[in-house]
């Protein structure tokens, strides 16, 4: 009972409306007792705390994006507007959730890697996933008009997410390498497939049959011999995907200031350093990237 009175007093101190009357204090007591009676339902919440000292990866994918792309007339095999919009949304997520060390995206997916020592929301998996997916999805709708100026958004896009933990630096490097290898395989196939459909006049079924059982070398040969396309000359954004990292950028700004021994203010240029999310289109499977940006995997980053 003493505990209930203390709880009632705490509520009373915050409220102030009923604090001055006996009737009000009794009402607060009853509310506190009722609250205690129902609080057992919290025991049904599952503990979803992520293991400590592990990289936390949140990967999201567009839901039914084949249909979404068709209805919104995405260009094939790659639509720069769609890819750039995805990257803009990912940058927004990183700027809102600063514990993300690196992100990688291709097609309709993005992976966000949270620092091993992150204590964000006490490392609750549900918080990581829901914040990332909701921020990304709302950004996609918000920034749509900036990239698809003449294409109306016909219906809200959907994204699903998952969380995977990786205990070692090598694990996280291998994960990102896996996603980039997937980007290469998918883009090579799609590039050949749509060339066969758009320029050779094959139906989608005929193009699938033509490519069934072919290896990467076979697809490269089709592109070069039939369409005069050297796949290695295709844009890096298509072949390698997009890597997002934090970098310090020097920005030149103009400000008015009064110089010594000067009567009037003058405009002068000043350089300020800001940390921004920067997109890169490069190889992350080899060692060079990680040697160039060792701070990404640093324990105290």
GROMACS .gro file of C-alpha atoms in nm:
model
  301
    1UNK     CA    1   0.000   0.000   0.000
    2UNK     CA    2   0.289   0.237   0.081
    3UNK     CA    3   0.423   0.181  -0.269
    4UNK     CA    4   0.087   0.269  -0.418
    5UNK     CA    5   0.072   0.592  -0.216
    6UNK     CA    6   0.420   0.683  -0.339
    7UNK     CA    7   0.317   0.615  -0.699
    8UNK     CA    8   0.008   0.828  -0.646
    9UNK     CA    9   0.219   1.108  -0.504
   10UNK     CA   10   0.450   1.094  -0.805
   11UNK     CA   11   0.158   1.118  -1.044
   12UNK     CA   12   0.013   1.398  -0.834
   13UNK     CA   13   0.335   1.594  -0.852
   14UNK     CA   14   0.332   1.571  -1.232
   15UNK     CA   15  -0.035   1.648  -1.269
   16UNK     CA   16  -0.112   1.911  -1.008
   17UNK     CA   17  -0.484   1.918  -1.088
   18UNK     CA   18  -0.596   1.684  -0.810
   19UNK     CA   19  -0.309   1.738  -0.567
   20UNK     CA   20  -0.496   1.981  -0.344
   21UNK     CA   21  -0.791   1.763  -0.245
   22UNK     CA   22  -0.839   1.437  -0.059
   23UNK     CA   23  -1.078   1.318  -0.326
   24UNK     CA   24  -0.817   1.384  -0.590
   25UNK     CA   25  -0.548   1.190  -0.399
   26UNK     CA   26  -0.781   0.891  -0.357
   27UNK     CA   27  -0.855   0.895  -0.730
   28UNK     CA   28  -0.484   0.899  -0.808
   29UNK     CA   29  -0.434   0.606  -0.574
   30UNK     CA   30  -0.702   0.404  -0.751
   31UNK     CA   31  -0.548   0.484  -1.089
   32UNK     CA   32  -0.207   0.376  -0.966
   33UNK     CA   33  -0.346   0.050  -0.827
   34UNK     CA   34  -0.527  -0.020  -1.154
   35UNK     CA   35  -0.208   0.049  -1.348
   36UNK     CA   36  -0.018  -0.198  -1.129
   37UNK     CA   37  -0.292  -0.456  -1.179
   38UNK     CA   38  -0.257  -0.449  -1.558
   39UNK     CA   39   0.119  -0.412  -1.583
   40UNK     CA   40   0.170  -0.788  -1.588
   41UNK     CA   41   0.104  -0.779  -1.964
   42UNK     CA   42   0.456  -0.639  -2.010
   43UNK     CA   43   0.585  -0.985  -1.920
   44UNK     CA   44   0.465  -1.106  -2.260
   45UNK     CA   45   0.719  -0.884  -2.439
   46UNK     CA   46   1.003  -1.094  -2.573
   47UNK     CA   47   1.360  -0.989  -2.506
   48UNK     CA   48   1.507  -0.897  -2.844
   49UNK     CA   49   1.834  -0.744  -2.726
   50UNK     CA   50   2.110  -0.794  -2.982
   51UNK     CA   51   2.423  -0.970  -2.864
   52UNK     CA   52   2.699  -0.734  -2.750
   53UNK     CA   53   3.016  -0.673  -2.950
   54UNK     CA   54   2.852  -0.770  -3.282
   55UNK     CA   55   2.795  -0.575  -3.597
   56UNK     CA   56   2.420  -0.523  -3.643
   57UNK     CA   57   2.303  -0.533  -4.003
   58UNK     CA   58   1.957  -0.413  -4.100
   59UNK     CA   59   1.879  -0.506  -4.460
   60UNK     CA   60   1.565  -0.380  -4.625
   61UNK     CA   61   1.414  -0.481  -4.958
   62UNK     CA   62   1.138  -0.336  -5.167
   63UNK     CA   63   0.818  -0.536  -5.139
   64UNK     CA   64   0.678  -0.649  -5.476
   65UNK     CA   65   0.908  -0.402  -5.649
   66UNK     CA   66   0.891  -0.584  -5.984
   67UNK     CA   67   0.527  -0.481  -5.999
   68UNK     CA   68   0.604  -0.137  -5.856
   69UNK     CA   69   0.874  -0.078  -6.120
   70UNK     CA   70   0.644  -0.182  -6.405
   71UNK     CA   71   0.355   0.036  -6.294
   72UNK     CA   72   0.583   0.336  -6.247
   73UNK     CA   73   0.759   0.279  -6.580
   74UNK     CA   74   1.113   0.229  -6.452
   75UNK     CA   75   1.371   0.217  -6.731
   76UNK     CA   76   1.532  -0.122  -6.797
   77UNK     CA   77   1.778  -0.263  -6.707
   78UNK     CA   78   1.865   0.031  -6.475
   79UNK     CA   79   1.680   0.348  -6.390
   80UNK     CA   80   1.911   0.619  -6.260
   81UNK     CA   81   1.620   0.800  -6.096
   82UNK     CA   82   1.522   0.496  -5.892
   83UNK     CA   83   1.879   0.418  -5.788
   84UNK     CA   84   1.948   0.777  -5.687
   85UNK     CA   85   1.623   0.795  -5.492
   86UNK     CA   86   1.719   0.480  -5.300
   87UNK     CA   87   2.055   0.635  -5.217
   88UNK     CA   88   1.892   0.962  -5.104
   89UNK     CA   89   1.668   0.765  -4.868
   90UNK     CA   90   1.965   0.570  -4.732
   91UNK     CA   91   2.156   0.893  -4.672
   92UNK     CA   92   1.858   1.027  -4.479
   93UNK     CA   93   1.855   0.713  -4.262
   94UNK     CA   94   2.226   0.747  -4.185
   95UNK     CA   95   2.194   1.114  -4.100
   96UNK     CA   96   1.910   1.039  -3.858
   97UNK     CA   97   2.077   0.731  -3.704
   98UNK     CA   98   2.442   0.825  -3.662
   99UNK     CA   99   2.549   0.487  -3.520
  100UNK     CA  100   2.552   0.345  -3.874
  101UNK     CA  101   2.913   0.291  -3.980
  102UNK     CA  102   2.855   0.202  -4.346
  103UNK     CA  103   2.569   0.120  -4.582
  104UNK     CA  104   2.554  -0.062  -4.912
  105UNK     CA  105   2.278  -0.059  -5.171
  106UNK     CA  106   2.185  -0.209  -5.505
  107UNK     CA  107   1.860  -0.233  -5.699
  108UNK     CA  108   1.574  -0.218  -5.443
  109UNK     CA  109   1.775  -0.316  -5.134
  110UNK     CA  110   1.998  -0.142  -4.881
  111UNK     CA  111   2.205  -0.279  -4.593
  112UNK     CA  112   2.284  -0.062  -4.291
  113UNK     CA  113   2.570  -0.169  -4.064
  114UNK     CA  114   2.552  -0.043  -3.706
  115UNK     CA  115   2.869  -0.016  -3.499
  116UNK     CA  116   2.970  -0.311  -3.284
  117UNK     CA  117   2.960  -0.098  -2.969
  118UNK     CA  118   2.634   0.079  -3.045
  119UNK     CA  119   2.409   0.117  -2.741
  120UNK     CA  120   2.132   0.277  -2.944
  121UNK     CA  121   1.793   0.189  -2.789
  122UNK     CA  122   1.974  -0.062  -2.568
  123UNK     CA  123   2.045  -0.271  -2.882
  124UNK     CA  124   1.682  -0.379  -2.918
  125UNK     CA  125   1.642  -0.548  -3.256
  126UNK     CA  126   1.284  -0.429  -3.305
  127UNK     CA  127   1.392  -0.067  -3.259
  128UNK     CA  128   1.674  -0.096  -3.510
  129UNK     CA  129   1.456  -0.255  -3.774
  130UNK     CA  130   1.144  -0.042  -3.736
  131UNK     CA  131   1.333   0.287  -3.723
  132UNK     CA  132   1.538   0.207  -4.032
  133UNK     CA  133   1.248   0.075  -4.241
  134UNK     CA  134   1.001   0.348  -4.143
  135UNK     CA  135   1.254   0.628  -4.199
  136UNK     CA  136   1.349   0.483  -4.537
  137UNK     CA  137   0.991   0.428  -4.654
  138UNK     CA  138   0.874   0.775  -4.552
  139UNK     CA  139   1.179   0.929  -4.723
  140UNK     CA  140   1.100   0.737  -5.042
  141UNK     CA  141   0.757   0.898  -5.060
  142UNK     CA  142   0.884   1.240  -4.949
  143UNK     CA  143   1.166   1.262  -5.206
  144UNK     CA  144   0.986   1.085  -5.492
  145UNK     CA  145   0.895   1.408  -5.672
  146UNK     CA  146   1.259   1.522  -5.671
  147UNK     CA  147   1.363   1.228  -5.889
  148UNK     CA  148   1.044   1.132  -6.076
  149UNK     CA  149   0.926   1.477  -6.170
  150UNK     CA  150   0.684   1.367  -6.444
  151UNK     CA  151   0.581   1.035  -6.291
  152UNK     CA  152   0.308   1.043  -6.030
  153UNK     CA  153   0.343   0.806  -5.734
  154UNK     CA  154   0.049   0.573  -5.791
  155UNK     CA  155   0.048   0.399  -5.453
  156UNK     CA  156   0.263   0.378  -5.138
  157UNK     CA  157   0.574   0.159  -5.173
  158UNK     CA  158   0.642  -0.113  -4.916
  159UNK     CA  159   0.969  -0.234  -4.765
  160UNK     CA  160   1.047  -0.528  -4.544
  161UNK     CA  161   1.349  -0.564  -4.316
  162UNK     CA  162   1.557  -0.822  -4.136
  163UNK     CA  163   1.839  -0.815  -3.882
  164UNK     CA  164   2.153  -1.027  -3.882
  165UNK     CA  165   2.443  -1.011  -3.635
  166UNK     CA  166   2.806  -1.061  -3.736
  167UNK     CA  167   3.067  -1.106  -3.461
  168UNK     CA  168   3.393  -1.034  -3.648
  169UNK     CA  169   3.527  -0.773  -3.887
  170UNK     CA  170   3.592  -1.043  -4.145
  171UNK     CA  171   3.228  -1.152  -4.118
  172UNK     CA  172   3.100  -0.803  -4.196
  173UNK     CA  173   3.345  -0.760  -4.484
  174UNK     CA  174   3.233  -1.094  -4.627
  175UNK     CA  175   2.868  -0.994  -4.589
  176UNK     CA  176   2.919  -0.672  -4.786
  177UNK     CA  177   3.128  -0.860  -5.044
  178UNK     CA  178   2.841  -1.107  -5.084
  179UNK     CA  179   2.594  -0.829  -5.152
  180UNK     CA  180   2.826  -0.666  -5.408
  181UNK     CA  181   2.885  -1.000  -5.582
  182UNK     CA  182   2.506  -1.038  -5.596
  183UNK     CA  183   2.484  -0.692  -5.755
  184UNK     CA  184   2.731  -0.793  -6.028
  185UNK     CA  185   2.555  -1.123  -6.104
  186UNK     CA  186   2.208  -0.966  -6.119
  187UNK     CA  187   2.315  -0.664  -6.323
  188UNK     CA  188   2.506  -0.868  -6.578
  189UNK     CA  189   2.206  -1.095  -6.629
  190UNK     CA  190   1.960  -0.804  -6.649
  191UNK     CA  191   2.180  -0.613  -6.892
  192UNK     CA  192   2.197  -0.905  -7.136
  193UNK     CA  193   1.831  -0.999  -7.083
  194UNK     CA  194   1.698  -0.652  -7.166
  195UNK     CA  195   1.931  -0.613  -7.465
  196UNK     CA  196   1.784  -0.933  -7.606
  197UNK     CA  197   1.431  -0.808  -7.544
  198UNK     CA  198   1.472  -0.444  -7.645
  199UNK     CA  199   1.716  -0.471  -7.935
  200UNK     CA  200   1.685  -0.827  -8.062
  201UNK     CA  201   1.307  -0.842  -8.031
  202UNK     CA  202   1.296  -1.157  -7.820
  203UNK     CA  203   1.008  -1.213  -7.582
  204UNK     CA  204   1.094  -1.234  -7.211
  205UNK     CA  205   1.044  -1.611  -7.223
  206UNK     CA  206   1.271  -1.645  -7.526
  207UNK     CA  207   1.538  -1.431  -7.358
  208UNK     CA  208   1.523  -1.648  -7.046
  209UNK     CA  209   1.563  -1.961  -7.258
  210UNK     CA  210   1.857  -1.806  -7.443
  211UNK     CA  211   2.038  -1.728  -7.117
  212UNK     CA  212   1.958  -2.052  -6.935
  213UNK     CA  213   2.279  -2.227  -6.834
  214UNK     CA  214   2.510  -1.948  -6.953
  215UNK     CA  215   2.811  -1.838  -6.748
  216UNK     CA  216   2.941  -1.485  -6.695
  217UNK     CA  217   3.180  -1.524  -6.989
  218UNK     CA  218   2.895  -1.628  -7.215
  219UNK     CA  219   2.689  -1.324  -7.119
  220UNK     CA  220   2.984  -1.092  -7.177
  221UNK     CA  221   3.036  -1.247  -7.519
  222UNK     CA  222   2.669  -1.194  -7.614
  223UNK     CA  223   2.689  -0.829  -7.513
  224UNK     CA  224   3.009  -0.767  -7.706
  225UNK     CA  225   2.946  -0.971  -8.021
  226UNK     CA  226   2.578  -0.891  -8.069
  227UNK     CA  227   2.543  -0.542  -7.920
  228UNK     CA  228   2.899  -0.406  -7.920
  229UNK     CA  229   2.881  -0.349  -7.545
  230UNK     CA  230   3.184  -0.398  -7.322
  231UNK     CA  231   3.029  -0.475  -6.985
  232UNK     CA  232   3.334  -0.338  -6.804
  233UNK     CA  233   3.251   0.005  -6.946
  234UNK     CA  234   2.903   0.008  -6.793
  235UNK     CA  235   2.859   0.268  -6.513
  236UNK     CA  236   3.010   0.164  -6.179
  237UNK     CA  237   2.683   0.241  -6.003
  238UNK     CA  238   2.521  -0.041  -6.199
  239UNK     CA  239   2.806  -0.291  -6.165
  240UNK     CA  240   2.925  -0.217  -5.811
  241UNK     CA  241   2.624  -0.069  -5.637
  242UNK     CA  242   2.653   0.222  -5.393
  243UNK     CA  243   2.858   0.242  -5.074
  244UNK     CA  244   2.773   0.511  -4.817
  245UNK     CA  245   3.039   0.621  -4.569
  246UNK     CA  246   3.100   0.916  -4.337
  247UNK     CA  247   3.358   1.165  -4.459
  248UNK     CA  248   3.479   1.505  -4.344
  249UNK     CA  249   3.411   1.758  -4.616
  250UNK     CA  250   3.547   2.111  -4.631
  251UNK     CA  251   3.277   2.357  -4.732
  252UNK     CA  252   3.356   2.711  -4.846
  253UNK     CA  253   3.104   2.960  -4.714
  254UNK     CA  254   3.068   3.337  -4.744
  255UNK     CA  255   3.004   3.539  -4.432
  256UNK     CA  256   3.009   3.905  -4.340
  257UNK     CA  257   3.268   4.012  -4.088
  258UNK     CA  258   3.433   4.329  -3.969
  259UNK     CA  259   3.807   4.316  -4.021
  260UNK     CA  260   4.052   4.499  -3.789
  261UNK     CA  261   4.100   4.863  -3.879
  262UNK     CA  262   3.808   4.846  -4.122
  263UNK     CA  263   3.503   5.065  -4.080
  264UNK     CA  264   3.256   4.848  -4.270
  265UNK     CA  265   3.177   4.479  -4.283
  266UNK     CA  266   3.313   4.281  -4.573
  267UNK     CA  267   3.224   3.946  -4.719
  268UNK     CA  268   3.497   3.689  -4.669
  269UNK     CA  269   3.520   3.322  -4.756
  270UNK     CA  270   3.565   3.076  -4.472
  271UNK     CA  271   3.613   2.699  -4.486
  272UNK     CA  272   3.426   2.481  -4.240
  273UNK     CA  273   3.465   2.108  -4.200
  274UNK     CA  274   3.149   1.899  -4.175
  275UNK     CA  275   3.097   1.525  -4.157
  276UNK     CA  276   2.865   1.408  -4.432
  277UNK     CA  277   2.733   1.085  -4.578
  278UNK     CA  278   2.915   1.038  -4.907
  279UNK     CA  279   2.819   0.789  -5.184
  280UNK     CA  280   3.094   0.586  -5.351
  281UNK     CA  281   3.079   0.347  -5.645
  282UNK     CA  282   3.377   0.123  -5.597
  283UNK     CA  283   3.496  -0.230  -5.526
  284UNK     CA  284   3.461  -0.340  -5.163
  285UNK     CA  285   3.549  -0.706  -5.214
  286UNK     CA  286   3.923  -0.646  -5.233
  287UNK     CA  287   4.145  -0.512  -4.955
  288UNK     CA  288   4.207  -0.168  -5.104
  289UNK     CA  289   3.878  -0.015  -4.990
  290UNK     CA  290   3.931  -0.122  -4.629
  291UNK     CA  291   4.291   0.004  -4.635
  292UNK     CA  292   4.170   0.341  -4.763
  293UNK     CA  293   3.898   0.369  -4.495
  294UNK     CA  294   4.026   0.188  -4.184
  295UNK     CA  295   3.807   0.403  -3.956
  296UNK     CA  296   3.498   0.209  -4.064
  297UNK     CA  297   3.607  -0.103  -3.876
  298UNK     CA  298   3.790   0.078  -3.594
  299UNK     CA  299   3.677  -0.038  -3.251
  300UNK     CA  300   3.652   0.318  -3.117
  301UNK     CA  301   3.486   0.467  -3.426
   0.00000   0.00000   0.00000
